[in-house]
PDB file of C-alpha atoms in Angstrom:
ATOM      1  CA  ALA A   1      -1.701  32.640  43.433  1.00  0.00           C
ATOM      2  CA  ASN A   2       1.682  31.701  42.192  1.00  0.00           C
ATOM      3  CA  VAL A   3       0.862  32.427  38.738  1.00  0.00           C
ATOM      4  CA  GLU A   4      -0.274  36.027  39.764  1.00  0.00           C
ATOM      5  CA  LYS A   5       2.847  36.590  41.871  1.00  0.00           C
ATOM      6  CA  ILE A   6       5.153  35.383  39.043  1.00  0.00           C
ATOM      7  CA  LEU A   7       3.103  37.355  36.443  1.00  0.00           C
ATOM      8  CA  ILE A   8       3.700  40.416  38.560  1.00  0.00           C
ATOM      9  CA  GLU A   9       7.306  39.775  39.172  1.00  0.00           C
ATOM     10  CA  ILE A  10       8.146  39.099  35.364  1.00  0.00           C
ATOM     11  CA  GLU A  11       5.826  41.620  33.714  1.00  0.00           C
ATOM     12  CA  ASP A  12       5.265  44.562  35.999  1.00  0.00           C
ATOM     13  CA  SER A  13       6.919  44.411  39.472  1.00  0.00           C
ATOM     14  CA  ARG A  14       5.589  47.761  40.521  1.00  0.00           C
ATOM     15  CA  PHE A  15       1.728  46.705  39.555  1.00  0.00           C
ATOM     16  CA  PHE A  16       0.193  47.491  42.819  1.00  0.00           C
ATOM     17  CA  GLU A  17       2.236  50.840  43.120  1.00  0.00           C
ATOM     18  CA  HIS A  18       1.073  52.625  39.728  1.00  0.00           C
ATOM     19  CA  ASN A  19      -2.014  53.864  38.265  1.00  0.00           C
ATOM     20  CA  GLY A  20      -1.806  52.195  34.843  1.00  0.00           C
ATOM     21  CA  ILE A  21       1.723  53.422  33.599  1.00  0.00           C
ATOM     22  CA  ASP A  22       5.019  53.199  35.233  1.00  0.00           C
ATOM     23  CA  LEU A  23       7.372  55.966  34.183  1.00  0.00           C
ATOM     24  CA  LYS A  24      10.322  54.087  35.652  1.00  0.00           C
ATOM     25  CA  SER A  25       9.762  50.936  33.414  1.00  0.00           C
ATOM     26  CA  ILE A  26       9.134  53.344  30.430  1.00  0.00           C
ATOM     27  CA  GLY A  27      12.481  55.033  31.085  1.00  0.00           C
ATOM     28  CA  ARG A  28      14.081  51.635  31.629  1.00  0.00           C
ATOM     29  CA  SER A  29      12.834  50.301  28.207  1.00  0.00           C
ATOM     30  CA  ILE A  30      14.031  53.536  26.328  1.00  0.00           C
ATOM     31  CA  LEU A  31      17.513  53.064  27.915  1.00  0.00           C
ATOM     32  CA  SER A  32      17.633  49.141  27.209  1.00  0.00           C
ATOM     33  CA  LEU A  33      17.279  50.211  23.435  1.00  0.00           C
ATOM     34  CA  SER A  34      20.967  50.967  23.720  1.00  0.00           C
ATOM     35  CA  GLY A  35      23.173  47.966  23.445  1.00  0.00           C
ATOM     36  CA  LYS A  36      26.067  49.587  25.091  1.00  0.00           C
ATOM     37  CA  TYR A  37      23.716  50.484  28.100  1.00  0.00           C
ATOM     38  CA  ARG A  38      22.283  47.023  28.343  1.00  0.00           C
ATOM     39  CA  LYS A  39      25.849  45.450  28.276  1.00  0.00           C
ATOM     40  CA  LYS A  40      27.192  47.828  31.036  1.00  0.00           C
ATOM     41  CA  LYS A  41      24.274  47.101  33.206  1.00  0.00           C
ATOM     42  CA  GLY A  42      23.857  43.280  32.390  1.00  0.00           C
ATOM     43  CA  LEU A  43      20.316  43.772  31.160  1.00  0.00           C
ATOM     44  CA  LEU A  44      18.110  42.409  28.235  1.00  0.00           C
ATOM     45  CA  LYS A  45      16.128  44.480  26.019  1.00  0.00           C
ATOM     46  CA  SER A  46      12.670  45.138  27.789  1.00  0.00           C
ATOM     47  CA  GLY A  47       9.417  46.839  27.303  1.00  0.00           C
ATOM     48  CA  GLY A  48       7.837  49.513  29.511  1.00  0.00           C
ATOM     49  CA  SER A  49       4.320  48.357  29.290  1.00  0.00           C
ATOM     50  CA  THR A  50       2.490  47.572  32.481  1.00  0.00           C
ATOM     51  CA  ILE A  51       0.114  44.691  32.919  1.00  0.00           C
ATOM     52  CA  THR A  52      -2.705  47.169  32.607  1.00  0.00           C
ATOM     53  CA  MET A  53      -1.385  48.611  29.359  1.00  0.00           C
ATOM     54  CA  GLN A  54      -0.887  45.152  27.955  1.00  0.00           C
ATOM     55  CA  LEU A  55      -4.452  44.180  28.890  1.00  0.00           C
ATOM     56  CA  CYS A  56      -5.776  47.385  27.113  1.00  0.00           C
ATOM     57  CA  ARG A  57      -3.662  46.816  24.003  1.00  0.00           C
ATOM     58  CA  THR A  58      -4.899  43.190  23.720  1.00  0.00           C
ATOM     59  CA  LEU A  59      -8.669  43.786  24.237  1.00  0.00           C
ATOM     60  CA  LEU A  60      -9.345  47.381  23.001  1.00  0.00           C
ATOM     61  CA  ILE A  61      -6.696  48.326  20.473  1.00  0.00           C
ATOM     62  CA  PRO A  62      -6.381  47.075  16.857  1.00  0.00           C
ATOM     63  CA  SER A  63      -2.743  45.672  16.177  1.00  0.00           C
ATOM     64  CA  ASN A  64      -2.545  47.452  12.839  1.00  0.00           C
ATOM     65  CA  GLN A  65      -2.470  51.151  14.447  1.00  0.00           C
ATOM     66  CA  ASN A  66       0.578  53.233  14.192  1.00  0.00           C
ATOM     67  CA  ILE A  67       2.860  52.492  17.084  1.00  0.00           C
ATOM     68  CA  VAL A  68       2.843  56.215  18.447  1.00  0.00           C
ATOM     69  CA  ASN A  69      -1.105  56.546  18.088  1.00  0.00           C
ATOM     70  CA  ARG A  70      -1.306  53.035  19.863  1.00  0.00           C
ATOM     71  CA  LYS A  71       0.790  53.997  22.852  1.00  0.00           C
ATOM     72  CA  ILE A  72      -1.020  57.226  23.355  1.00  0.00           C
ATOM     73  CA  VAL A  73      -4.471  55.238  23.246  1.00  0.00           C
ATOM     74  CA  GLU A  74      -2.902  52.605  25.454  1.00  0.00           C
ATOM     75  CA  VAL A  75      -1.798  55.299  28.113  1.00  0.00           C
ATOM     76  CA  LEU A  76      -5.180  56.838  28.180  1.00  0.00           C
ATOM     77  CA  LEU A  77      -7.237  53.483  28.343  1.00  0.00           C
ATOM     78  CA  SER A  78      -4.786  52.353  31.117  1.00  0.00           C
ATOM     79  CA  PHE A  79      -5.777  55.473  33.353  1.00  0.00           C
ATOM     80  CA  TRP A  80      -9.319  54.736  32.562  1.00  0.00           C
ATOM     81  CA  CYS A  81      -9.289  50.919  33.214  1.00  0.00           C
ATOM     82  CA  GLU A  82      -7.254  51.479  36.744  1.00  0.00           C
ATOM     83  CA  LYS A  83     -10.364  53.841  37.754  1.00  0.00           C
ATOM     84  CA  GLN A  84     -13.007  51.311  36.682  1.00  0.00           C
ATOM     85  CA  PHE A  85     -11.564  47.984  37.840  1.00  0.00           C
ATOM     86  CA  THR A  86      -9.699  46.792  40.964  1.00  0.00           C
ATOM     87  CA  LYS A  87      -5.944  45.434  40.533  1.00  0.00           C
ATOM     88  CA  ARG A  88      -7.391  41.962  41.105  1.00  0.00           C
ATOM     89  CA  GLU A  89      -9.865  42.265  38.357  1.00  0.00           C
ATOM     90  CA  ILE A  90      -7.333  43.621  36.003  1.00  0.00           C
ATOM     91  CA  LEU A  91      -5.163  40.661  36.806  1.00  0.00           C
ATOM     92  CA  ASN A  92      -8.089  38.334  36.173  1.00  0.00           C
ATOM     93  CA  PHE A  93      -8.960  39.940  33.045  1.00  0.00           C
ATOM     94  CA  TYR A  94      -5.358  39.780  31.824  1.00  0.00           C
ATOM     95  CA  LEU A  95      -4.845  36.230  32.587  1.00  0.00           C
ATOM     96  CA  THR A  96      -8.001  35.138  30.992  1.00  0.00           C
ATOM     97  CA  SER A  97      -7.437  36.913  27.839  1.00  0.00           C
ATOM     98  CA  VAL A  98      -3.963  37.696  27.050  1.00  0.00           C
ATOM     99  CA  ARG A  99      -2.194  35.694  24.285  1.00  0.00           C
ATOM    100  CA  PHE A 100       0.319  33.091  25.502  1.00  0.00           C
ATOM    101  CA  GLU A 101       1.382  31.789  22.002  1.00  0.00           C
ATOM    102  CA  THR A 102      -0.053  32.208  18.582  1.00  0.00           C
ATOM    103  CA  ARG A 103      -3.822  31.337  18.683  1.00  0.00           C
ATOM    104  CA  ILE A 104      -3.657  30.545  22.360  1.00  0.00           C
ATOM    105  CA  ASN A 105      -5.399  32.886  24.516  1.00  0.00           C
ATOM    106  CA  GLY A 106      -5.987  32.755  28.336  1.00  0.00           C
ATOM    107  CA  ILE A 107      -4.197  30.832  31.027  1.00  0.00           C
ATOM    108  CA  ILE A 108      -6.596  27.845  30.697  1.00  0.00           C
ATOM    109  CA  SER A 109      -5.912  27.466  27.065  1.00  0.00           C
ATOM    110  CA  ALA A 110      -2.298  27.706  27.586  1.00  0.00           C
ATOM    111  CA  SER A 111      -2.158  25.286  30.376  1.00  0.00           C
ATOM    112  CA  LYS A 112      -3.919  22.848  28.267  1.00  0.00           C
ATOM    113  CA  HIS A 113      -1.793  23.363  25.359  1.00  0.00           C
ATOM    114  CA  PHE A 114       1.559  22.950  27.356  1.00  0.00           C
ATOM    115  CA  PHE A 115       0.389  20.634  30.113  1.00  0.00           C
ATOM    116  CA  SER A 116      -2.381  18.717  28.814  1.00  0.00           C
ATOM    117  CA  ASP A 117      -1.570  15.822  31.130  1.00  0.00           C
ATOM    118  CA  ILE A 118      -2.420  17.907  34.141  1.00  0.00           C
ATOM    119  CA  ASP A 119      -5.933  19.308  35.121  1.00  0.00           C
ATOM    120  CA  LYS A 120      -5.235  21.529  37.934  1.00  0.00           C
ATOM    121  CA  LYS A 121      -5.346  25.262  38.733  1.00  0.00           C
ATOM    122  CA  ASP A 122      -2.377  25.108  41.208  1.00  0.00           C
ATOM    123  CA  PHE A 123       0.986  25.189  39.239  1.00  0.00           C
ATOM    124  CA  SER A 124       4.405  24.861  40.657  1.00  0.00           C
ATOM    125  CA  ASN A 125       6.450  27.949  40.544  1.00  0.00           C
ATOM    126  CA  GLU A 126       8.472  26.359  37.704  1.00  0.00           C
ATOM    127  CA  GLU A 127       5.222  25.751  35.632  1.00  0.00           C
ATOM    128  CA  ALA A 128       3.751  29.198  36.345  1.00  0.00           C
ATOM    129  CA  PHE A 129       7.168  30.676  35.324  1.00  0.00           C
ATOM    130  CA  PHE A 130       7.017  28.814  31.923  1.00  0.00           C
ATOM    131  CA  LEU A 131       3.500  29.956  31.295  1.00  0.00           C
ATOM    132  CA  ILE A 132       4.111  33.571  32.082  1.00  0.00           C
ATOM    133  CA  GLU A 133       7.295  33.745  30.219  1.00  0.00           C
ATOM    134  CA  ARG A 134       5.248  32.382  27.149  1.00  0.00           C
ATOM    135  CA  LEU A 135       3.105  35.550  27.143  1.00  0.00           C
ATOM    136  CA  SER A 136       2.653  37.152  23.603  1.00  0.00           C
ATOM    137  CA  ASN A 137       5.488  34.907  22.195  1.00  0.00           C
ATOM    138  CA  ILE A 138       4.661  34.779  18.621  1.00  0.00           C
ATOM    139  CA  THR A 139       7.500  32.585  17.401  1.00  0.00           C
ATOM    140  CA  SER A 140       7.151  29.717  19.779  1.00  0.00           C
ATOM    141  CA  SER A 141      10.769  29.925  20.546  1.00  0.00           C
ATOM    142  CA  TYR A 142      12.754  30.737  23.797  1.00  0.00           C
ATOM    143  CA  ARG A 143      16.284  32.030  24.615  1.00  0.00           C
ATOM    144  CA  LEU A 144      18.138  30.262  27.362  1.00  0.00           C
ATOM    145  CA  GLU A 145      19.957  33.581  28.144  1.00  0.00           C
ATOM    146  CA  ARG A 146      16.551  35.273  28.811  1.00  0.00           C
ATOM    147  CA  ILE A 147      15.194  32.454  30.816  1.00  0.00           C
ATOM    148  CA  LYS A 148      18.121  32.447  33.027  1.00  0.00           C
ATOM    149  CA  TYR A 149      18.250  36.286  33.262  1.00  0.00           C
ATOM    150  CA  ILE A 150      14.497  36.635  34.421  1.00  0.00           C
ATOM    151  CA  CYS A 151      14.949  33.598  36.731  1.00  0.00           C
ATOM    152  CA  GLU A 152      17.767  35.357  38.365  1.00  0.00           C
ATOM    153  CA  ARG A 153      16.061  38.671  38.468  1.00  0.00           C
ATOM    154  CA  ILE A 154      12.949  37.397  40.235  1.00  0.00           C
ATOM    155  CA  SER A 155      14.790  35.026  42.642  1.00  0.00           C
ATOM    156  CA  ARG A 156      14.719  37.571  45.373  1.00  0.00           C
ATOM    157  CA  THR A 157      10.987  37.140  45.774  1.00  0.00           C
ATOM    158  CA  VAL A 158       9.953  33.886  44.199  1.00  0.00           C
ATOM    159  CA  GLU A 159      11.716  30.558  44.703  1.00  0.00           C
ATOM    160  CA  ILE A 160      12.482  28.936  41.305  1.00  0.00           C
ATOM    161  CA  ASN A 161      14.404  25.724  40.870  1.00  0.00           C
ATOM    162  CA  LEU A 162      16.377  26.467  37.770  1.00  0.00           C
ATOM    163  CA  GLU A 163      17.010  22.847  37.008  1.00  0.00           C
ATOM    164  CA  SER A 164      13.363  21.945  37.319  1.00  0.00           C
ATOM    165  CA  LEU A 165      12.377  25.132  35.153  1.00  0.00           C
ATOM    166  CA  LEU A 166      14.893  24.101  32.559  1.00  0.00           C
ATOM    167  CA  SER A 167      13.583  20.299  32.403  1.00  0.00           C
ATOM    168  CA  ILE A 168      10.087  21.851  31.608  1.00  0.00           C
ATOM    169  CA  TYR A 169      11.504  23.729  28.480  1.00  0.00           C
ATOM    170  CA  GLU A 170      13.469  20.822  27.397  1.00  0.00           C
ATOM    171  CA  GLU A 171      10.322  18.702  27.728  1.00  0.00           C
ATOM    172  CA  GLN A 172       8.218  21.119  25.800  1.00  0.00           C
ATOM    173  CA  LYS A 173      11.103  21.468  23.173  1.00  0.00           C
ATOM    174  CA  MET A 174      10.777  17.457  22.833  1.00  0.00           C
ATOM    175  CA  LYS A 175       6.863  17.689  22.374  1.00  0.00           C
ATOM    176  CA  GLY A 176       7.418  20.227  19.642  1.00  0.00           C
ATOM    177  CA  THR A 177       5.499  22.966  21.423  1.00  0.00           C
ATOM    178  CA  ILE A 178       8.489  25.365  21.443  1.00  0.00           C
ATOM    179  CA  THR A 179      12.090  25.631  19.922  1.00  0.00           C
ATOM    180  CA  GLN A 180      15.204  26.946  21.415  1.00  0.00           C
ATOM    181  CA  TYR A 181      16.436  30.109  19.724  1.00  0.00           C
ATOM    182  CA  ASN A 182      20.295  29.915  19.240  1.00  0.00           C
ATOM    183  CA  ASN A 183      22.354  32.860  18.421  1.00  0.00           C
ATOM    184  CA  VAL A 184      24.731  31.679  15.610  1.00  0.00           C
TER     185      VAL A 184
END
């Protein structure tokens, strides 16, 4: 349950309030394209896709499509998906199919890849955060600035021990599953 809660907090905090698209998130993502705006508001660049939109993109839309066409199809499919399935079903479809890293799809594969020494379905908040933050990561890298920003943003609703969280990243870095991105 904490994986789902952290997924919603990181990826789509208004998940239970919208019908597939979130106009506020889309607006915020457009504004976040401006470096000046991000600096003024203390934000990082962000996307406007909801969990439902990401699911539709993952399962139903070829990645080689023109971005404008893809977004239009994504929005239409999101409305359809929200009418066909419950929010819980959408979360379940998402967690079992979305890409967590290159060639690693679904929460089960991701947990085995990163935490091969554990065989459980209940993750600590820090482990769940780590897994969700890895979503759609194609470079296998992470930025400490982003980790701290997300952690701070969701800390109002989910208790995350930053020291424990950062030790997971350090552990994974030592294992060679991820690398730290450095702005040089």
